[in-house]
PDB file of C-alpha atoms in Angstrom:
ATOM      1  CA  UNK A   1     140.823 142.472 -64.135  1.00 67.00           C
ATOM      2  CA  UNK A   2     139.420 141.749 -60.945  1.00 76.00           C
ATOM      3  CA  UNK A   3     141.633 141.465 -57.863  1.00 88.00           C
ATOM      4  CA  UNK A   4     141.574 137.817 -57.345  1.00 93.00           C
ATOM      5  CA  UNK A   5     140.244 135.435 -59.744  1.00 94.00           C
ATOM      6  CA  UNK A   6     139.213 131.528 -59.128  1.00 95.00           C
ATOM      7  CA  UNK A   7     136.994 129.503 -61.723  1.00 93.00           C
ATOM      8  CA  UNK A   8     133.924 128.706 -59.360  1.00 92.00           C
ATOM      9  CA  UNK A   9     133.651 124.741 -60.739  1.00 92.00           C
ATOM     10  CA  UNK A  10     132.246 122.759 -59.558  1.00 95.00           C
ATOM     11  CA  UNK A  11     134.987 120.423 -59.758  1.00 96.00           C
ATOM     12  CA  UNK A  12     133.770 116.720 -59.548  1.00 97.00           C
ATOM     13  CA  UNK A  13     136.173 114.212 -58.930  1.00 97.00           C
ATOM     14  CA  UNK A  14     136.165 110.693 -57.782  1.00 98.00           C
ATOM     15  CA  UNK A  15     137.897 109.700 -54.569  1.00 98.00           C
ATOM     16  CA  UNK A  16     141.585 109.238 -55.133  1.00 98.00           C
ATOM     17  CA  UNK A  17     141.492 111.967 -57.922  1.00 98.00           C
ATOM     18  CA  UNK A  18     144.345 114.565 -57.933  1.00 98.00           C
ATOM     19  CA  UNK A  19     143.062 117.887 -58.500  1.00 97.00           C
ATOM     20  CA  UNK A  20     144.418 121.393 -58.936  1.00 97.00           C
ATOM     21  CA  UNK A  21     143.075 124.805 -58.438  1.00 95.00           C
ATOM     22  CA  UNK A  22     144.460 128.507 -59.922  1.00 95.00           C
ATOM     23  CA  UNK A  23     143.557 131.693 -58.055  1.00 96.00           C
ATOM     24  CA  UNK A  24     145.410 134.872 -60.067  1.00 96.00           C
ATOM     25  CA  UNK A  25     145.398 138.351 -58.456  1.00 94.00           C
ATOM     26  CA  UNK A  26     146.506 141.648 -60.099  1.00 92.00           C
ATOM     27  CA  UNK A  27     147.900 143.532 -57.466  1.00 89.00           C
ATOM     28  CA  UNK A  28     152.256 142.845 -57.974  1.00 88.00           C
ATOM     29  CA  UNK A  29     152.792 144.118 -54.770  1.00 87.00           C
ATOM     30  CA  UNK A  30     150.912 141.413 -52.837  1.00 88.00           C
ATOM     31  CA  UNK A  31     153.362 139.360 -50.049  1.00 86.00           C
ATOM     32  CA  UNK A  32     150.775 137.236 -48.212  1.00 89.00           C
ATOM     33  CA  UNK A  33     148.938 134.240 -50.139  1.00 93.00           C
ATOM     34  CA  UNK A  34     146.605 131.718 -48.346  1.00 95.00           C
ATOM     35  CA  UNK A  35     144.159 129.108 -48.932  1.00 97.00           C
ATOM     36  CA  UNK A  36     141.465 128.955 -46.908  1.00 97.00           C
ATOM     37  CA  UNK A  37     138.926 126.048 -46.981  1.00 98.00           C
ATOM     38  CA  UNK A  38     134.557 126.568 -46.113  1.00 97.00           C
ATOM     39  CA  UNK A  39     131.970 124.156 -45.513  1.00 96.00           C
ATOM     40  CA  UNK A  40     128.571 124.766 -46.531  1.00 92.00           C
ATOM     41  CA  UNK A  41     126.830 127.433 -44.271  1.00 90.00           C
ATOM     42  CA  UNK A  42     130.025 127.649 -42.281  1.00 94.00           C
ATOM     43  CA  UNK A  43     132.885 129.987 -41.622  1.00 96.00           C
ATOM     44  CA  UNK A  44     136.084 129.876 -43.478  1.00 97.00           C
ATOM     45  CA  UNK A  45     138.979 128.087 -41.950  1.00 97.00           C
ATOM     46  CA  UNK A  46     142.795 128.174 -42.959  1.00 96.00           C
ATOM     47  CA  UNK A  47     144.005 125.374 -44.701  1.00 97.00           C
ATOM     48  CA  UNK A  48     147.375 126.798 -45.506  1.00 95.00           C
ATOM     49  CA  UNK A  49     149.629 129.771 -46.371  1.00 92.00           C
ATOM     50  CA  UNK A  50     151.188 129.824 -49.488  1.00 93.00           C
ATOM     51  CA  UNK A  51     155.254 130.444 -49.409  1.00 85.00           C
ATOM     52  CA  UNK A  52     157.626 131.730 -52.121  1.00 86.00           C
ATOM     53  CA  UNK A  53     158.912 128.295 -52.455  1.00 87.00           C
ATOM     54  CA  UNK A  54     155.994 126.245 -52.098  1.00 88.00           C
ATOM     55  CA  UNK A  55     154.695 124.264 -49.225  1.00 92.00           C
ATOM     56  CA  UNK A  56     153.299 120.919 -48.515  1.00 95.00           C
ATOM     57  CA  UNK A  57     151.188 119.853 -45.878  1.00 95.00           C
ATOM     58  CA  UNK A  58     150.287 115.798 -46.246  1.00 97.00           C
ATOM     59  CA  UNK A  59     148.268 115.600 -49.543  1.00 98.00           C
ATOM     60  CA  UNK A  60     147.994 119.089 -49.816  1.00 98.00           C
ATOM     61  CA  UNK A  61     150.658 121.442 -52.346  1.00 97.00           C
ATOM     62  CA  UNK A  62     150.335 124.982 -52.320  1.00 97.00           C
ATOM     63  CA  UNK A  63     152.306 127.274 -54.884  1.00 96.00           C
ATOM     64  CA  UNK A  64     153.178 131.026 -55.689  1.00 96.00           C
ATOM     65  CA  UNK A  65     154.231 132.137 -58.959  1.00 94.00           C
ATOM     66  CA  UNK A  66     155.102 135.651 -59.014  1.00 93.00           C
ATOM     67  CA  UNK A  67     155.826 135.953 -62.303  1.00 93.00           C
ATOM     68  CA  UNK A  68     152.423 135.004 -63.350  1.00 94.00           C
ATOM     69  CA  UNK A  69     150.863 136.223 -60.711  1.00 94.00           C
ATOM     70  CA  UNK A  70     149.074 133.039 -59.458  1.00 94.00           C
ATOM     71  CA  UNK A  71     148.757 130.539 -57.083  1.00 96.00           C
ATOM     72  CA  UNK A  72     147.756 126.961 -57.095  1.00 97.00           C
ATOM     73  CA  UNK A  73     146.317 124.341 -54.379  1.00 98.00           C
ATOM     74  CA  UNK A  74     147.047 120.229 -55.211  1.00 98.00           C
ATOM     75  CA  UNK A  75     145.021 117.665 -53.756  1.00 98.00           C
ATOM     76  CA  UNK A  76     146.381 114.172 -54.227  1.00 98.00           C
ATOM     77  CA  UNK A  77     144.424 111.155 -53.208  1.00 98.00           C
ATOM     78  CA  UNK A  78     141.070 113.168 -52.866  1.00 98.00           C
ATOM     79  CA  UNK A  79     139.003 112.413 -49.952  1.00 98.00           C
ATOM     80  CA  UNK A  80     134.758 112.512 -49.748  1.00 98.00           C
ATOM     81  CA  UNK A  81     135.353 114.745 -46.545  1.00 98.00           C
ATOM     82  CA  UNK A  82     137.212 117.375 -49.176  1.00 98.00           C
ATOM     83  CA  UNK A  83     133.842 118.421 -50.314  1.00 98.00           C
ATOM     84  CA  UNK A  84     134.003 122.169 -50.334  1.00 98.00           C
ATOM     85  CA  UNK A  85     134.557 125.239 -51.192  1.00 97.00           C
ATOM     86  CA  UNK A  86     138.099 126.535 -51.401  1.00 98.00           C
ATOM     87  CA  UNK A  87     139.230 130.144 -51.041  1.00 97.00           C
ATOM     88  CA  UNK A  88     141.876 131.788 -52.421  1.00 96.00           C
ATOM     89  CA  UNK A  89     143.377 135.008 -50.077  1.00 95.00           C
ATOM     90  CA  UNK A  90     146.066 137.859 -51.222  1.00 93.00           C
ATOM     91  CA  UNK A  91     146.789 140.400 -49.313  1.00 88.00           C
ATOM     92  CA  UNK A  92     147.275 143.640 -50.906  1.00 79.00           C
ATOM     93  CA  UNK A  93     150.752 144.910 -50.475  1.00 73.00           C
ATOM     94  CA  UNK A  94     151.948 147.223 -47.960  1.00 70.00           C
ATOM     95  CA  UNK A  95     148.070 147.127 -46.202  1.00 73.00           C
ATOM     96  CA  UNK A  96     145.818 145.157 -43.609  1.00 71.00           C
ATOM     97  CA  UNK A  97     143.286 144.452 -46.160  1.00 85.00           C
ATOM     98  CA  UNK A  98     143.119 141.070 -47.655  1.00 89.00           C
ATOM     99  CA  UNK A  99     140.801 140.224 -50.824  1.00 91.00           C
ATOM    100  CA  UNK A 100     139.305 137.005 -50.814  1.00 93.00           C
ATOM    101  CA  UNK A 101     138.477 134.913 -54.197  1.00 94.00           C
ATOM    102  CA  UNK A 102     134.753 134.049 -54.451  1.00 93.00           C
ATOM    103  CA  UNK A 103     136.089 130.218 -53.868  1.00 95.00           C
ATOM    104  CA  UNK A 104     136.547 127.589 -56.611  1.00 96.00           C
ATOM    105  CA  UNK A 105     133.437 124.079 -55.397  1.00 96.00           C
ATOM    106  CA  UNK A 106     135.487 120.391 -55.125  1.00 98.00           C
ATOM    107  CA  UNK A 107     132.698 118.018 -54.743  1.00 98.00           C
ATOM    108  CA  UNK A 108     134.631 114.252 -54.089  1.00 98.00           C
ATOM    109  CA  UNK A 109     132.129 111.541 -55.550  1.00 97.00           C
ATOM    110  CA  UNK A 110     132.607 107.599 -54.355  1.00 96.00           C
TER     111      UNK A 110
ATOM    112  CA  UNK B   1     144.732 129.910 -27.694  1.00 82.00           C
ATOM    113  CA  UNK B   2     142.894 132.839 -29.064  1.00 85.00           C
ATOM    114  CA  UNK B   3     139.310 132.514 -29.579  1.00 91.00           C
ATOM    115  CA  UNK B   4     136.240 134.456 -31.461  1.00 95.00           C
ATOM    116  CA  UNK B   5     132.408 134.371 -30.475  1.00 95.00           C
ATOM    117  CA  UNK B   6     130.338 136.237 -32.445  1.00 96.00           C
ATOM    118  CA  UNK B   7     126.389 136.302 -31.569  1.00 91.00           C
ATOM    119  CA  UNK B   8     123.397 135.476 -32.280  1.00 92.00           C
ATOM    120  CA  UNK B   9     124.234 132.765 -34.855  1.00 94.00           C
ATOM    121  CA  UNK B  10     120.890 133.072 -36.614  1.00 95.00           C
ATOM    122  CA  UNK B  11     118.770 136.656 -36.750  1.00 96.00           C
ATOM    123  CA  UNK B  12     115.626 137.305 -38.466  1.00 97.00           C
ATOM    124  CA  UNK B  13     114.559 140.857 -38.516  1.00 97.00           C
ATOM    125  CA  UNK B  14     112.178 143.144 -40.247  1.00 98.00           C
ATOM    126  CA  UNK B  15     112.659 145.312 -42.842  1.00 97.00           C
ATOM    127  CA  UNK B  16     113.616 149.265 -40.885  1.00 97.00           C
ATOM    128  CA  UNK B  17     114.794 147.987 -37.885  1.00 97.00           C
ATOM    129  CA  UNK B  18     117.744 148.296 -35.840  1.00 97.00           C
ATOM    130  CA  UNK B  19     120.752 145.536 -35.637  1.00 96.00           C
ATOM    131  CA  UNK B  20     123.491 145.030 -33.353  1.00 96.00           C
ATOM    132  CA  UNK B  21     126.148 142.437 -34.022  1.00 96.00           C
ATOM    133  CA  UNK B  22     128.831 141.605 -31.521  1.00 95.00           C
ATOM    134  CA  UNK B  23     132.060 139.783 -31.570  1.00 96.00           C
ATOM    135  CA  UNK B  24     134.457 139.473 -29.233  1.00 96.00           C
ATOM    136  CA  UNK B  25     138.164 138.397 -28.808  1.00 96.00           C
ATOM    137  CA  UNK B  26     139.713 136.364 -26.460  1.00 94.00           C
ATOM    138  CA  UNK B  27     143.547 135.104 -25.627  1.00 92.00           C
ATOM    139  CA  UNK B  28     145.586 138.174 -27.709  1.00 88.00           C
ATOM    140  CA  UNK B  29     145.806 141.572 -27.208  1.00 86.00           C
ATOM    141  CA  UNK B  30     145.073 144.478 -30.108  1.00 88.00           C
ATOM    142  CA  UNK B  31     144.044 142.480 -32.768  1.00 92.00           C
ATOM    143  CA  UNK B  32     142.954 143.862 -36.595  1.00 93.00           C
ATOM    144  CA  UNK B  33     139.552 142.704 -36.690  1.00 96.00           C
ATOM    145  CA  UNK B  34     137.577 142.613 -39.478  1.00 96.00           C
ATOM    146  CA  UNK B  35     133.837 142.304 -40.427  1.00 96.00           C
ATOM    147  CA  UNK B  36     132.811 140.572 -43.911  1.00 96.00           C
ATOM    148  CA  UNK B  37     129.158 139.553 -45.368  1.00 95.00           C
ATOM    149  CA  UNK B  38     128.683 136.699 -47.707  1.00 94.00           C
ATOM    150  CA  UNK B  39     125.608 136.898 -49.710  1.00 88.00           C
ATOM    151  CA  UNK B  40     123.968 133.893 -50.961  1.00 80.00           C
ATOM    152  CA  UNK B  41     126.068 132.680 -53.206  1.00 75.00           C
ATOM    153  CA  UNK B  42     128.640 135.072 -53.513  1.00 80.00           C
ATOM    154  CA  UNK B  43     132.187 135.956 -52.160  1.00 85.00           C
ATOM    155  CA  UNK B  44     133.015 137.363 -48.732  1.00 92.00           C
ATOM    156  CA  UNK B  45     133.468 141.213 -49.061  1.00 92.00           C
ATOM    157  CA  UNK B  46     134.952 142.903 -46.948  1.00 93.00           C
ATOM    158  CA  UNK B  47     133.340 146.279 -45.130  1.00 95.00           C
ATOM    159  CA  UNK B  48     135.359 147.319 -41.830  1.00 95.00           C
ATOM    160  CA  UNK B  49     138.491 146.903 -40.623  1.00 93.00           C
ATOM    161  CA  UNK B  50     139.862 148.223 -37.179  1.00 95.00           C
ATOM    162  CA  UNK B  51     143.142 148.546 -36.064  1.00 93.00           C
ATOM    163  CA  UNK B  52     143.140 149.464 -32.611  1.00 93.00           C
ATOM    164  CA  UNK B  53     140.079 151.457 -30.153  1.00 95.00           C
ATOM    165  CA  UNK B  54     138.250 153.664 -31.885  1.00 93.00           C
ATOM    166  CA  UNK B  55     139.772 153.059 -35.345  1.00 94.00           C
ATOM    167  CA  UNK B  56     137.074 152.111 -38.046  1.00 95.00           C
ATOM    168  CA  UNK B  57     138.064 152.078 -41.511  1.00 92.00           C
ATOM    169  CA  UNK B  58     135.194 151.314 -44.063  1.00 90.00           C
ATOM    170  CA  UNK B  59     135.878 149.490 -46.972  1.00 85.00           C
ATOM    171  CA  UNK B  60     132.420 149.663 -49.099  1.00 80.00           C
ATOM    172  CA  UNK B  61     129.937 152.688 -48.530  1.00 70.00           C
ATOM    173  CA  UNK B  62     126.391 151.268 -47.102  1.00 80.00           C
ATOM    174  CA  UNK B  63     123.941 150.881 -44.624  1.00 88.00           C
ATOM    175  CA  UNK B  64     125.972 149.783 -41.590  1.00 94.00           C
ATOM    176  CA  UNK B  65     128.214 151.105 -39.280  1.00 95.00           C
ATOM    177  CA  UNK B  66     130.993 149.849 -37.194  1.00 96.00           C
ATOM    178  CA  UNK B  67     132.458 150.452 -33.666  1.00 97.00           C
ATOM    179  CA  UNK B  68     135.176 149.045 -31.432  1.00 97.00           C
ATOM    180  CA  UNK B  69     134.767 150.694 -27.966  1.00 96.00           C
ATOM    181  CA  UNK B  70     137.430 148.181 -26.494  1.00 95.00           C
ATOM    182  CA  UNK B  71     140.116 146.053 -27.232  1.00 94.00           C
ATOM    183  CA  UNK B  72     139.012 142.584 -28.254  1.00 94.00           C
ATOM    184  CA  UNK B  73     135.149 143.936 -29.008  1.00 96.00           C
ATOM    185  CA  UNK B  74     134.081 144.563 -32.286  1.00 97.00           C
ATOM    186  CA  UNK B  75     130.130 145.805 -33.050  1.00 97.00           C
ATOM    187  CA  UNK B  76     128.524 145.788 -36.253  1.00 97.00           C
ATOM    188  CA  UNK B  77     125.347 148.079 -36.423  1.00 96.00           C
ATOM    189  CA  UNK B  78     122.389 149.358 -39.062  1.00 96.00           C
ATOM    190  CA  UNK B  79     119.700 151.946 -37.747  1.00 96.00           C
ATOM    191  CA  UNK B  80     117.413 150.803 -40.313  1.00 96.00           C
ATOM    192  CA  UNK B  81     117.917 146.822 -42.171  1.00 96.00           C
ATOM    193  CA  UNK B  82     117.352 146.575 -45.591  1.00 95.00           C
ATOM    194  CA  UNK B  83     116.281 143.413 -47.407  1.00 95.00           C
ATOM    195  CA  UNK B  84     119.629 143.516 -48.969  1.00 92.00           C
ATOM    196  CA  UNK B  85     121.604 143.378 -45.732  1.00 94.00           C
ATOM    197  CA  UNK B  86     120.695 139.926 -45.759  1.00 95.00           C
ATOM    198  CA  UNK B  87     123.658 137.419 -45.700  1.00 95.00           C
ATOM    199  CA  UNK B  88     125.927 135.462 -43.421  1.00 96.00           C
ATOM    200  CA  UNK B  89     127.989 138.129 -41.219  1.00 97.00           C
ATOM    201  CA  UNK B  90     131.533 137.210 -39.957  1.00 97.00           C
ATOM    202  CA  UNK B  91     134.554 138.597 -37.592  1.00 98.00           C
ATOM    203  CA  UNK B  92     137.396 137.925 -38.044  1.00 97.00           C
ATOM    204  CA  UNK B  93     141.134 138.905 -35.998  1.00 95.00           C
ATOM    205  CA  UNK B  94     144.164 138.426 -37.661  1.00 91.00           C
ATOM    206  CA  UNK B  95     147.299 136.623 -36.787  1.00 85.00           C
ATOM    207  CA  UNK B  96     150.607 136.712 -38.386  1.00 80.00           C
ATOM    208  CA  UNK B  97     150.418 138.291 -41.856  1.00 78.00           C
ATOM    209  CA  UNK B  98     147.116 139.192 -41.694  1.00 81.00           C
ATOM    210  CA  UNK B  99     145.960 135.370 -41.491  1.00 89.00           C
ATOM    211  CA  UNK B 100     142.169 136.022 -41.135  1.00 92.00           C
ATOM    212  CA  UNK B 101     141.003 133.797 -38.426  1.00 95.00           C
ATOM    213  CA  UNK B 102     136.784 133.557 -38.062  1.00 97.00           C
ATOM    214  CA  UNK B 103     134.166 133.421 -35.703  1.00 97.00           C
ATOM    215  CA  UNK B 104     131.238 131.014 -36.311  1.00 97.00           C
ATOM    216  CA  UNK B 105     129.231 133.877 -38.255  1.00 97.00           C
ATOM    217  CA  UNK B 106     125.541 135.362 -38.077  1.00 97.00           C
ATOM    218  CA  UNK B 107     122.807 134.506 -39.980  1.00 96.00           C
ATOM    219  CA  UNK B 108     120.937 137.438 -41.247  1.00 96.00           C
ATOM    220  CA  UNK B 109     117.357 137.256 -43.083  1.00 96.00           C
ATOM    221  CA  UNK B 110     116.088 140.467 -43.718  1.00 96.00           C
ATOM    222  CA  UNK B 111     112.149 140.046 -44.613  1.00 96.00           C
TER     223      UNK B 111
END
């Protein structure tokens, strides 16, 4: 099992759509979760962390189950400018050394 | 506010010669930094981390090297490029928890 998983999409989705993402990761001793959001042929940028007992940031969800080892990212009320690809980050636990998913495509049609 | 510049932004070099990335840190004070290459299409992977001056730890065994002779500067190097160094090059510090935080990234096209 790889370290962190994400299904690459693409997702298509007309504005206004609610959409949902899964990232799992293997490592049980991870403590740090984060989604991290990249435009084509740019650099990753945080969107948000991802706490024990979920977090919400305007239309925007993040969640952590540790019992099953994933996390999720909600959009509500999908936007054209949320075209892109989102990243899923653990940190392995105890370490420096985060592992980054290989990113899960939204494309947001009119 | 902490900021990251990493330079050039676009590189095209020939196949056997040298390279020299650098990025540099500015507004905090012994930061982790990181370097990572995304190749077309793929995932960022990860292949130095450092700690502190003079700490290099390298997370994938290849053709490039890494060096931190100060604080807030972080080099990336290869004596000779391969075409399969090719791919878009980025620093990162991190903040709290190890939030990565990146620079704007380097274009490299090996030919």
């Amino acid at each position: 099992r790889k370290e962190v998983e994400q299904d690459p999409g693409p997702f298509n989705v007309p504005e206004g759509a609610t959409v949902a993402f899964n990232c799992t990761y293997s490592n049980s001793a991870s403590q740090s979760f984060f989604w991290y959001r990249q435009d084509c042929r740019k650099e990753p940028k945080l969107l948000m962390s991802v706490y024990s007992s979920g977090n919400e940031d305007g239309r925007f969800t993040a969640q952590l189950n540790r019992a099953s080892q994933y996390i999720s990212l909600l959009i509500r009320d999908s936007k054209l400018s949320d075209s892109a690809t989102y990243l899923c980050v653990v940190n392995r636990g105890g370490s420096y050394i985060p592992t980054f998913g290989r990113g899960t495509s939204l494309i947001v049609h009119p | 506010s902490q900021t990251i510049h990493q330079w050039p932004a676009t590189l095209v070099q020939p196949v056997g010669s040298p390279l020299s990335l650098e990025c540099t840190v500015e507004g905090t004070s012994n930061p982790n930094l990181y370097w990572y290459r995304q190749a077309a299409g793929r995932g960022l992977q990860l292949l130095f981390y450092s700690v502190g001056i003079g700490q290099i730890s390298s997370e994938v065994p290849q053709n490039l090297s890494a060096s931190r002779p100060q604080d807030r500067q972080f080099i990336l190097s290869s004596k000779k490029l391969l075409l399969s160094d090719s791919g878009f090059y980025l620093c990162a510090w991190a903040g709290p928890q190890e939030t990565q935080y990146f620079g704007p990234g380097t274009r490299l096209l090996v030919l």
